[in-house]
Coordinates of C-alpha atoms in Angstrom, one line a residue:
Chain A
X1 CA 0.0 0.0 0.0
X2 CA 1.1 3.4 -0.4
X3 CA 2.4 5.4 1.9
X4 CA 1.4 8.7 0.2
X5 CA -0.8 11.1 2.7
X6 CA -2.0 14.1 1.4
X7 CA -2.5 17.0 3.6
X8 CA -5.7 19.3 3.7
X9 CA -4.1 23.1 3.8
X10 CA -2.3 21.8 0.0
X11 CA -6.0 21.5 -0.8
X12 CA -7.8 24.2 1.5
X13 CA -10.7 25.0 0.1
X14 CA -12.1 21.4 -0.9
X15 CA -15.0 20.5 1.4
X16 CA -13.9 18.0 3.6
X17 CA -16.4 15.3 2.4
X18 CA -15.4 15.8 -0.7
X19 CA -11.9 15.7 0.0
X20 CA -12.6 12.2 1.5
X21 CA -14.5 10.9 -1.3
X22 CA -11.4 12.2 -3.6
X23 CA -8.7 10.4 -1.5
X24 CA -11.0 7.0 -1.8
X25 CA -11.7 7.3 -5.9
X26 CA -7.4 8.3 -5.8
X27 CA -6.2 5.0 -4.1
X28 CA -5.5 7.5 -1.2
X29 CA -5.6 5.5 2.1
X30 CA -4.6 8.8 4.3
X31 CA -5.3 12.4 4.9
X32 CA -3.7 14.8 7.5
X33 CA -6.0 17.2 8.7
X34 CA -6.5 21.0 9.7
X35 CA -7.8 21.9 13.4
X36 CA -9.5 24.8 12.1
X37 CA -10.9 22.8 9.0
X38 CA -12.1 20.2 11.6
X39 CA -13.8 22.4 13.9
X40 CA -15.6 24.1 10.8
X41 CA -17.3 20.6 9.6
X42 CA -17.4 19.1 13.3
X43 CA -14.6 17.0 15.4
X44 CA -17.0 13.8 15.5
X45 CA -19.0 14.3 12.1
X46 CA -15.2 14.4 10.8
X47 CA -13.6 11.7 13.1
X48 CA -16.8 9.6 11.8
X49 CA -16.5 10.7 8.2
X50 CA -12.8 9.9 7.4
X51 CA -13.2 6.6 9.6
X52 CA -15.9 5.3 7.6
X53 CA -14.3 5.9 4.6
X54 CA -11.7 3.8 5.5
X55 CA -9.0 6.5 5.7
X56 CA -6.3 6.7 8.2
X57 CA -5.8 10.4 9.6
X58 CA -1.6 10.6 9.8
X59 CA -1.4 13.7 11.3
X60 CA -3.6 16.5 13.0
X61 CA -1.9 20.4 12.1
X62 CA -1.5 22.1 14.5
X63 CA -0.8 23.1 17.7
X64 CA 1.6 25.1 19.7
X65 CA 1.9 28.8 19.8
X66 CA 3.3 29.0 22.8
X67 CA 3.7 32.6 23.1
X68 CA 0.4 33.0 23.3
X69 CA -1.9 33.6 27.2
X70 CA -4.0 30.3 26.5
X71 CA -1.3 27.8 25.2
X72 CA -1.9 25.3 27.7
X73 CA -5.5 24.8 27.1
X74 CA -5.4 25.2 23.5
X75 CA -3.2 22.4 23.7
X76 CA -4.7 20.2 25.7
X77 CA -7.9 20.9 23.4
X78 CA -5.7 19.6 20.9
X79 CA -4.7 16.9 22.1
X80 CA -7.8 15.6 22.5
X81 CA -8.9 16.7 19.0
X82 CA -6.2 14.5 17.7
X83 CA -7.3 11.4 20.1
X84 CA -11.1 11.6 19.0
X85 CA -9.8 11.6 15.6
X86 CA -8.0 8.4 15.7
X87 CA -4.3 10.5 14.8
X88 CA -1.4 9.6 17.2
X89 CA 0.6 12.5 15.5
X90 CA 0.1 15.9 16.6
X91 CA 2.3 18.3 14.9
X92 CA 3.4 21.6 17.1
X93 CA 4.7 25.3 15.3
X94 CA 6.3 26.4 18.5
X95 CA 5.3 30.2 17.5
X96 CA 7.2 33.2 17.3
X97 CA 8.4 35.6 20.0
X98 CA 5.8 37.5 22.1
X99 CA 4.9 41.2 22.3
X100 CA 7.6 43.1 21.2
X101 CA 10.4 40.4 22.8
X102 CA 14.0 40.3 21.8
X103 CA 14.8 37.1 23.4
X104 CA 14.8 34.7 21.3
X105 CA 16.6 32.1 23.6
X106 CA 14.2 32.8 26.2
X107 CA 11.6 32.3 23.9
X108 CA 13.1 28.6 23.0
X109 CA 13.4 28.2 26.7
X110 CA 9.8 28.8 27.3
X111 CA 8.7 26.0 24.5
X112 CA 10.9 23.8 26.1
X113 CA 9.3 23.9 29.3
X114 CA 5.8 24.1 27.6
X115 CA 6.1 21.0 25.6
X116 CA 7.3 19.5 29.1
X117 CA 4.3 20.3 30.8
X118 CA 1.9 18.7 27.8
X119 CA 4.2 15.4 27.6
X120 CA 2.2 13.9 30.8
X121 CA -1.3 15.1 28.7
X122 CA -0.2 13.1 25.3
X123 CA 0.6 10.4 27.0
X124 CA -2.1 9.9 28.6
X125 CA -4.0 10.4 25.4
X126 CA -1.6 8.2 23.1
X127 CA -0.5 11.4 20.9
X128 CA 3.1 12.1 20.4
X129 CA 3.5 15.6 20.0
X130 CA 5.7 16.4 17.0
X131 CA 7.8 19.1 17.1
X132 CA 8.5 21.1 13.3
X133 CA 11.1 23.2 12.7
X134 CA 10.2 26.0 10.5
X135 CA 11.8 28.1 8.1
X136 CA 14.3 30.8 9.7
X137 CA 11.9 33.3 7.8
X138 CA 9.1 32.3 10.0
X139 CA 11.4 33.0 13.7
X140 CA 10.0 36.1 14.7
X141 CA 6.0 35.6 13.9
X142 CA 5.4 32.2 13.9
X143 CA 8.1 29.4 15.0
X144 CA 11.2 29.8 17.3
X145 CA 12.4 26.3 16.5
X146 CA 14.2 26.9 13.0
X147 CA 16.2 24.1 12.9
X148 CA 15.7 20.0 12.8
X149 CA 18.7 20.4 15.7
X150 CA 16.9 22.4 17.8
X151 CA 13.8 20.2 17.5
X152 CA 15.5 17.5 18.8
X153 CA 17.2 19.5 21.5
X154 CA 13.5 20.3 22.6
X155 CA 12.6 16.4 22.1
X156 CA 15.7 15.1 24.0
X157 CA 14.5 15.1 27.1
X158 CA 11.2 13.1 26.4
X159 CA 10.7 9.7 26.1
X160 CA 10.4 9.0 21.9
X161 CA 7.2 7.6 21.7
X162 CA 5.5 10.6 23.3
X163 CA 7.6 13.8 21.4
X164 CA 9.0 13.7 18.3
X165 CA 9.9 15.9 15.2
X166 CA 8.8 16.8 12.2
X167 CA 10.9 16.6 9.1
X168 CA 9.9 19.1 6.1
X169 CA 11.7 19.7 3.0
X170 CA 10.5 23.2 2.6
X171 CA 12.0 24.0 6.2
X172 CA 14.8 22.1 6.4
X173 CA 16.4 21.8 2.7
X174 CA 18.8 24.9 2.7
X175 CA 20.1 23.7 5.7
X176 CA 24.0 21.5 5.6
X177 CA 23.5 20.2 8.9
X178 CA 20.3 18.2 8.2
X179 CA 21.6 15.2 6.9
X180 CA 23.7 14.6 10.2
X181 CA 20.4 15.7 12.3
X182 CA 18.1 13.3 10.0
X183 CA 20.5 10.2 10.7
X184 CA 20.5 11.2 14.6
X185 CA 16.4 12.1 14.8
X186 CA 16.5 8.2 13.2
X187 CA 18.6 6.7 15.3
X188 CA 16.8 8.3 18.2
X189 CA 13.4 7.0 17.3
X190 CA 12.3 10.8 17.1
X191 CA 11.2 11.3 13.6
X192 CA 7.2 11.4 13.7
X193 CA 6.0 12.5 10.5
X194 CA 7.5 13.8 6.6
X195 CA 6.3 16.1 4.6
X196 CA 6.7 17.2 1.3
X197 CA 6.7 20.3 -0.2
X198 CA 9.1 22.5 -2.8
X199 CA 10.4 25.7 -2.7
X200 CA 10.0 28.4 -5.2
X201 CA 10.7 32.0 -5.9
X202 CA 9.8 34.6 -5.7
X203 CA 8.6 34.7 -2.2
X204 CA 4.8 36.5 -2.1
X205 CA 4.4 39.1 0.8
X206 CA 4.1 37.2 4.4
X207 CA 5.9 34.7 2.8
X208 CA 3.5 32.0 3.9
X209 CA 1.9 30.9 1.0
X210 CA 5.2 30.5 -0.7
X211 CA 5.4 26.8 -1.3
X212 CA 5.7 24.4 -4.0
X213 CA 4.0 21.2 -5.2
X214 CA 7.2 18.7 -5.1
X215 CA 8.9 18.8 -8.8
X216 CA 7.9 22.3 -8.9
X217 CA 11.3 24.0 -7.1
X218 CA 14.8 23.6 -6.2
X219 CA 14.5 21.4 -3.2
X220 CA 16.2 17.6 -3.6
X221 CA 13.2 15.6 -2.5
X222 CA 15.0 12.6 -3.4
X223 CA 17.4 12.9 -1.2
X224 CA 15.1 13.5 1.8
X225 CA 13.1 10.5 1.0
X226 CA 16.2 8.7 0.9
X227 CA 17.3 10.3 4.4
X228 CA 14.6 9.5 5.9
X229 CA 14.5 6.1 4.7
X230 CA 17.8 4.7 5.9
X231 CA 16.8 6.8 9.2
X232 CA 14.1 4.2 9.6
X233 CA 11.4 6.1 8.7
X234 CA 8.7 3.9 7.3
X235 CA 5.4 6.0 8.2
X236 CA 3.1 8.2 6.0
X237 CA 4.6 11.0 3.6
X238 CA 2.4 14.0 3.7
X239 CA 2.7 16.2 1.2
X240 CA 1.7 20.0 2.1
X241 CA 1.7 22.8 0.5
X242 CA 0.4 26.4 0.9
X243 CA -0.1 28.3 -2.2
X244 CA -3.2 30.4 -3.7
X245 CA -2.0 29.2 -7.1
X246 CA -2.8 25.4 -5.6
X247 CA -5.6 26.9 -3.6
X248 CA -7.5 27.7 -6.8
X249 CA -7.2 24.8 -8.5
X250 CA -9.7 21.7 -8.4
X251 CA -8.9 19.5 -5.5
X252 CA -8.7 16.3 -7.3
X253 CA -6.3 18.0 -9.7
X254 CA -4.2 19.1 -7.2
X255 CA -4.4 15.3 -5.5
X256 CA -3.5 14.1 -8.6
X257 CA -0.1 16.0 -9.1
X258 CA 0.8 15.9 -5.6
X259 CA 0.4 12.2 -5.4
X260 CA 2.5 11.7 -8.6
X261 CA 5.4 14.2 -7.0
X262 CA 5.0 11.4 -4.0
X263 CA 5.4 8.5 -6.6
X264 CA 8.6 10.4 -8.5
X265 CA 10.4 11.8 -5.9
X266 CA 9.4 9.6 -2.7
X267 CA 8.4 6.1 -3.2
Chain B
X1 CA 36.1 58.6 16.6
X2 CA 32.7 57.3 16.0
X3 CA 33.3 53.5 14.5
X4 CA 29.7 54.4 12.3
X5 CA 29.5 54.0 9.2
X6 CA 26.4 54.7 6.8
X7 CA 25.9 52.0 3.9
X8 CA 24.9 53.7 0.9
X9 CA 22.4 51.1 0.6
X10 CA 19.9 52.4 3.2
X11 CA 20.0 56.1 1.6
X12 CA 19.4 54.2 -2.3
X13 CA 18.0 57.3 -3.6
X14 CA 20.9 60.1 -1.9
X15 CA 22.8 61.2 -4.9
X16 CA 26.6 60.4 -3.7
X17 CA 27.8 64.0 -3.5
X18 CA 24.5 64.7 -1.4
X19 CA 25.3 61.6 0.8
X20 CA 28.7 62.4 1.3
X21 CA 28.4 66.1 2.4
X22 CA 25.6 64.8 4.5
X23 CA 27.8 62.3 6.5
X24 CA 30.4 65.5 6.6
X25 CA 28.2 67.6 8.0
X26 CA 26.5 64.9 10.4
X27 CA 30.0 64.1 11.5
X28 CA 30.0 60.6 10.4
X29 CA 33.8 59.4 9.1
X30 CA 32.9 56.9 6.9
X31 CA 30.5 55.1 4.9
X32 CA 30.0 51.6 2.7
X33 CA 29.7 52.2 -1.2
X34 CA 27.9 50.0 -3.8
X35 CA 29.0 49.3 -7.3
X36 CA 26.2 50.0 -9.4
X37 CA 25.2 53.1 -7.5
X38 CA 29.8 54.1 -8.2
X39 CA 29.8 52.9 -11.5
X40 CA 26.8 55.1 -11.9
X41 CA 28.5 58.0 -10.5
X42 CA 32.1 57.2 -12.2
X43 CA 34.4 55.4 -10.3
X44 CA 37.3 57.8 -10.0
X45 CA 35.1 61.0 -10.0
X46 CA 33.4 58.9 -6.7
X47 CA 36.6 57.8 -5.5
X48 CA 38.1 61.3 -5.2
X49 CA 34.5 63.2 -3.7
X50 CA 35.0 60.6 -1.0
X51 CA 38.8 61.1 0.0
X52 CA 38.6 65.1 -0.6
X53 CA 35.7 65.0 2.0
X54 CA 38.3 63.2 3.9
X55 CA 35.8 60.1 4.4
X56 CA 37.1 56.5 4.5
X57 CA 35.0 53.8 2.5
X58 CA 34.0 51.0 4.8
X59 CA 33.5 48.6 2.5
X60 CA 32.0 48.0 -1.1
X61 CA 29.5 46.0 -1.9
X62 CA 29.4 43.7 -3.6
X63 CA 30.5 41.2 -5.7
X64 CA 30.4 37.5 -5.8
X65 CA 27.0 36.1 -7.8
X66 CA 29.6 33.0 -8.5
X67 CA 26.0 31.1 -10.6
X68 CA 26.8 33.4 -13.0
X69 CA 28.8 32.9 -16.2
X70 CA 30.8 35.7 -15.8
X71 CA 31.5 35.3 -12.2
X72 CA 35.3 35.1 -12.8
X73 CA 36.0 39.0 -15.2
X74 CA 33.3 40.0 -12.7
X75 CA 35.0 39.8 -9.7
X76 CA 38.2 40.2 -10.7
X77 CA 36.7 44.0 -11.7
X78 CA 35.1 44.2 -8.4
X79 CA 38.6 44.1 -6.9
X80 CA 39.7 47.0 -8.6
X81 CA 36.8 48.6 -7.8
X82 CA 37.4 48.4 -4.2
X83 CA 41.4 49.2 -4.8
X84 CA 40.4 52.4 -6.3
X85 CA 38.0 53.6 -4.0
X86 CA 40.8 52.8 -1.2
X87 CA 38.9 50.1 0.9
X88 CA 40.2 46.9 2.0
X89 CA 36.7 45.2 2.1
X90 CA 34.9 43.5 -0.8
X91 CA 31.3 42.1 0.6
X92 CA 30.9 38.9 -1.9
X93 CA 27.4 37.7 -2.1
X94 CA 27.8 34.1 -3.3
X95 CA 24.8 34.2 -5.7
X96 CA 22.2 31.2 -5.6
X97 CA 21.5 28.1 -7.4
X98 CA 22.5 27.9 -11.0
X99 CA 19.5 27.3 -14.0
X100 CA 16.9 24.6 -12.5
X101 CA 19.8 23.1 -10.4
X102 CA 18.6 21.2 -6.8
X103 CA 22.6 20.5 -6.0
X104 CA 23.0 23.8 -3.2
X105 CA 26.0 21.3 -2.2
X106 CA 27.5 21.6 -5.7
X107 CA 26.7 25.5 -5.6
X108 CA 28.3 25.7 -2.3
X109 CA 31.6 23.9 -3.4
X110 CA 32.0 26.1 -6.5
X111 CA 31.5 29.0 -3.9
X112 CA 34.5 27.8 -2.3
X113 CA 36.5 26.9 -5.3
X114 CA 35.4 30.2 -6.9
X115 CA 36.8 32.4 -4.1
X116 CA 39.7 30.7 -3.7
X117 CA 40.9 31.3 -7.2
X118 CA 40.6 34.7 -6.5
X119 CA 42.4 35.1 -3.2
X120 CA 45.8 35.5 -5.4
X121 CA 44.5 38.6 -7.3
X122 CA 42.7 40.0 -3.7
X123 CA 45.8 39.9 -2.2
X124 CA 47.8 41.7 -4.9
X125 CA 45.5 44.4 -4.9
X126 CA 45.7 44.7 -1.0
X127 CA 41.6 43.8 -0.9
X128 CA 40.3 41.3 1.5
X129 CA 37.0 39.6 0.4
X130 CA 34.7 39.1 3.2
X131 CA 32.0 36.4 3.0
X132 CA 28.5 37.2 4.0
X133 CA 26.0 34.7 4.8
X134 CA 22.4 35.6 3.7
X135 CA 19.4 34.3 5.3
X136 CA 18.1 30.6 4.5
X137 CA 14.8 32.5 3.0
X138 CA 17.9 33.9 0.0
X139 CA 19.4 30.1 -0.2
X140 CA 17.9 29.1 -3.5
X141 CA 18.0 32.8 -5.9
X142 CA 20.4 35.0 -4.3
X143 CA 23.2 33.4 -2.0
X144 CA 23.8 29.2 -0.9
X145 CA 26.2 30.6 2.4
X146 CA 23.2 30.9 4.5
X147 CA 25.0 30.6 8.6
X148 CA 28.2 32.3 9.4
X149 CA 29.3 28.5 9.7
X150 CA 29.4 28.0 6.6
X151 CA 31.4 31.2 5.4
X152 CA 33.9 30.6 7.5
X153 CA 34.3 26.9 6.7
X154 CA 34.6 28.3 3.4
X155 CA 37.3 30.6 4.4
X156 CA 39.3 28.7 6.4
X157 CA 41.7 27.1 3.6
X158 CA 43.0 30.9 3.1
X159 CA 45.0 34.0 4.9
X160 CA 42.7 35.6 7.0
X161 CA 44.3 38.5 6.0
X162 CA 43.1 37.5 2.1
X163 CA 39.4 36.5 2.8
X164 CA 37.2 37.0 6.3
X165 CA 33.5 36.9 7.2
X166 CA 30.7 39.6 7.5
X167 CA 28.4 39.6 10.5
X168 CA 25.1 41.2 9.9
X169 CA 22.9 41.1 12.2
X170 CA 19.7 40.8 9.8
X171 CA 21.1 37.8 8.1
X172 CA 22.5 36.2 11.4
X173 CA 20.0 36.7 14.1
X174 CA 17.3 33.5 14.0
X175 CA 20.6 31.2 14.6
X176 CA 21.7 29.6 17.8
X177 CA 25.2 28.5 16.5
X178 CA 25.8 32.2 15.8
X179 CA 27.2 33.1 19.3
X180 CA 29.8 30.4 19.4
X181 CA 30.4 31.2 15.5
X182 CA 31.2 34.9 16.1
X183 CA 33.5 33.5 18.8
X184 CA 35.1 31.3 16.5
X185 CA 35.7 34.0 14.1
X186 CA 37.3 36.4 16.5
X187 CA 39.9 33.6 17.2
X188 CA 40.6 33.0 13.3
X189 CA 40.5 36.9 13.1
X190 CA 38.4 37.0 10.0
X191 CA 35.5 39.6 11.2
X192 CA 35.9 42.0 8.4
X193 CA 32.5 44.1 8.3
X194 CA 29.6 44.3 10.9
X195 CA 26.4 45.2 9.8
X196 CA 23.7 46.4 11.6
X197 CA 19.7 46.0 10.5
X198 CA 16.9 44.9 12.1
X199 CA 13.9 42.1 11.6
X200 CA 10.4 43.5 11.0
X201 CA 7.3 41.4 9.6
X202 CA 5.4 41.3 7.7
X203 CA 8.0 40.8 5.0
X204 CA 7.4 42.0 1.7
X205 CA 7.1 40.7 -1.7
X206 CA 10.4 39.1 -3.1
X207 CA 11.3 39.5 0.6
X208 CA 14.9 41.4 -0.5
X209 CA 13.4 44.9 0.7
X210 CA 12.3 43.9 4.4
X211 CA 15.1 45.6 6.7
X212 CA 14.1 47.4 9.5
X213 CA 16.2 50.8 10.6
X214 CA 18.2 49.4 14.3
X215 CA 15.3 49.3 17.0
X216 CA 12.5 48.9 14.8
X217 CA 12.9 45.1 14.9
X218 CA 13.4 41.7 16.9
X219 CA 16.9 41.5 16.9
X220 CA 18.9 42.2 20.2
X221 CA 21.5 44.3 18.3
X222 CA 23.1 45.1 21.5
X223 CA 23.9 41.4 22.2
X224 CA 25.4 41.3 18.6
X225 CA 28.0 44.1 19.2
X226 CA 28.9 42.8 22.4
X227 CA 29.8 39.2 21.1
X228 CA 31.6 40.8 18.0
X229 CA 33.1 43.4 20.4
X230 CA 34.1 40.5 22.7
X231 CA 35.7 39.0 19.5
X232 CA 37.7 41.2 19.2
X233 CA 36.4 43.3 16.2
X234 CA 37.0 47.2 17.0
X235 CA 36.1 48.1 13.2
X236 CA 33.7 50.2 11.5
X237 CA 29.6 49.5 12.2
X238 CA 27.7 49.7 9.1
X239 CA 23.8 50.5 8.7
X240 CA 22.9 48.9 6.0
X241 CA 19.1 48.7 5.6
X242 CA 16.8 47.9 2.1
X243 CA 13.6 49.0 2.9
X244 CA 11.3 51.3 0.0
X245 CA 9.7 52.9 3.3
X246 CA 13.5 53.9 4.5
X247 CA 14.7 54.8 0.9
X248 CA 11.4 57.2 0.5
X249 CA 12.4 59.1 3.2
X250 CA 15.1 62.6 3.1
X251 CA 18.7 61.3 3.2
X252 CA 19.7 63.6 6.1
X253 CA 16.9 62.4 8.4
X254 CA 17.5 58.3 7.7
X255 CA 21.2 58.8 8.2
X256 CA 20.6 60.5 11.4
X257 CA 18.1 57.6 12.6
X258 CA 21.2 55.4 11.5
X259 CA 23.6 57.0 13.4
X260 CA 21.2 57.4 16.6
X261 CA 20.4 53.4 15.8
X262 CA 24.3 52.8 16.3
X263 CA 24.7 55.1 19.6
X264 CA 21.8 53.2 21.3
X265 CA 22.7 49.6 20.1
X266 CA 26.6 49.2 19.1
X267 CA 28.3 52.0 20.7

């Protein structure tokens, strides 16, 4: 069976049922799923939907944000959102630095010891929190964590099967340490979830929506699937991108090419 | 003497002979040129406003671009560039990924083979070229030395004398290797420039014009000059800012922000 996943924000506006019915005419056996997209069509109706459909959810996106007031309880929310839904991966953005902070290593400190407090939570609800790295673009407004290193620094001191990392080409592929990091997140046990996505030029403003369908940049996907591989990695390979070009464009289009960048550049 | 310096960058649209009365009268001693905006002016014409103002020239910037063709007669021009305008600092910009290439491994050795075929025709014209890292976000279109790691890995075959690193802060900033990094570089004495710019979001478009003016940003500047103080480094502190909001603004009154920017944060 495939190991291909796609995951909902490369396909954001397709209605969730229909998303579901477009993964089961694909061959698609998984989906990784949107908190706010989930909360919009219902946790259950959704937990119910995808599981009668036969599809496994391989992650749930996201959590974290630790800078802001109510991180702890949004967390545990989703947690528990990621439990009901049948996911044991819950992937964290660690967010950016609050208010009008300078300190960015105080910041890292602070989603240290956040994450610690949550471990006990995810346990007890089978989730593993997954720690991703962003981009170093995203360190001042949305992520702290900027490197696969620092992920697992902020992992170490957990027990694998309850935190682990995120690897993500877009993130991680400019970077000449993550090869080293990759083999050690492996050997560690720590890597939790892949995903796929290209990068491409120019940048739009905010720089979020930047991404490219794998095939479509400069990133050596092959190489990461290869990585990841001989780390161990034998889990789902999501592939994720954020772009209103991709936005625009009929789901099962877009399902289409970003399975076929799985087949040519991951399986 | 004030170690400021005002890069000609962050006044873009100052006509030179304006600028250059403007850091007279403003008391600032020296300031960082670019080629295009020289070349513009007429190198020698530029080269003697400057040193009859009694200025010194910081730096120019820059050269490098090494995915390009011509990367070899370029440089090599560059060089004289700097000799004639009497500075001993050329800021090389390595230039991104070639045509449709995914091999930023392969870029970065050419990087490294590239500059050291021109260390023997630096060092005959008495110019040392200094290696500046550009943020991950430039990796793929404008620059594969992305952590100051990396430039001075690349430097370290050659004199330090020949070829040393830039620090800026804007570039540098996200990284948690870079204390430990400017460290390193203080022991190999190969701190050649300091550069001072801040991070604001959202960033813009393209993402090249998104430099905030010292204070305006995240960065803890002051932690910057102390380490590269600490390091030894007791040379000039440039500005250097792109921003179209900065560059719309009256020459005199940015430079003076500049200047008050380095009092509060590097002095």
């Amino acid at each position: 069976m495939t190991r291909f996943s796609l995951n909902q924000a490369t396909t954001k506006r397709w209605p969730l049922d229909e998303l579901v019915a477009g993964c089961v005419a694909a061959g698609v056996p998984a989906v990784g799923l949107w908190r706010e997209e989930v909360a919009e069509y219902g946790l259950d109706k959704a937990a119910t939907l995808v599981r009668d459909a036969g599809l496994t959810v391989s992650s749930l996106c996201r959590s974290g944000f630790f800078h802001e007031p109510d991180w702890y309880d949004n967390n545990r929310r989703a947690i528990d959102e990621a439990a009901a839904l049948g996911t044991d991966t819950l992937v964290l953005v660690s967010g950016g630095l609050p208010g009008k902070s300078r300190d960015i290593d105080g910041a890292r400190r602070h989603v240290s010891d956040a994450i610690g407090a949550l471990v006990p939570d995810a346990q007890a609800a089978g989730v593993r929190l997954a720690i991703e790295a962003l981009h170093p673009m995203f360190a001042s407004d949305r992520c702290v964590v900027s490197t696969l290193g620092q992920a697992l620094q902020i992992a170490a001191p957990h027990p694998a099967d309850a935190v682990g990392v995120v690897i993500d080409t877009y993130h991680l592929w400019w970077d000449d340490q993550v090869w080293h990091q990759i083999e050690q997140a492996g050997e560690q046990g720590r890597i939790a979830a892949f995903q796929l996505a290209d990068w491409i030029t120019p940048l739009p403003e905010g720089v979020l929506l930047g991404r490219g369908l794998p095939g479509t940049g400069c990133v050596d996907l092959r190489r990461f699937a290869t990585a990841v591989g001989e780390a161990g990695y034998q889990g789902w390979v999501e592939v994720e991108v954020f772009h209103e070009d991709v936005w625009s464009r009929p789901g099962a289009e877009v399902l289409a090419e970003a399975f076929a960048g799985y087949r040519k550049y991951a399986e």
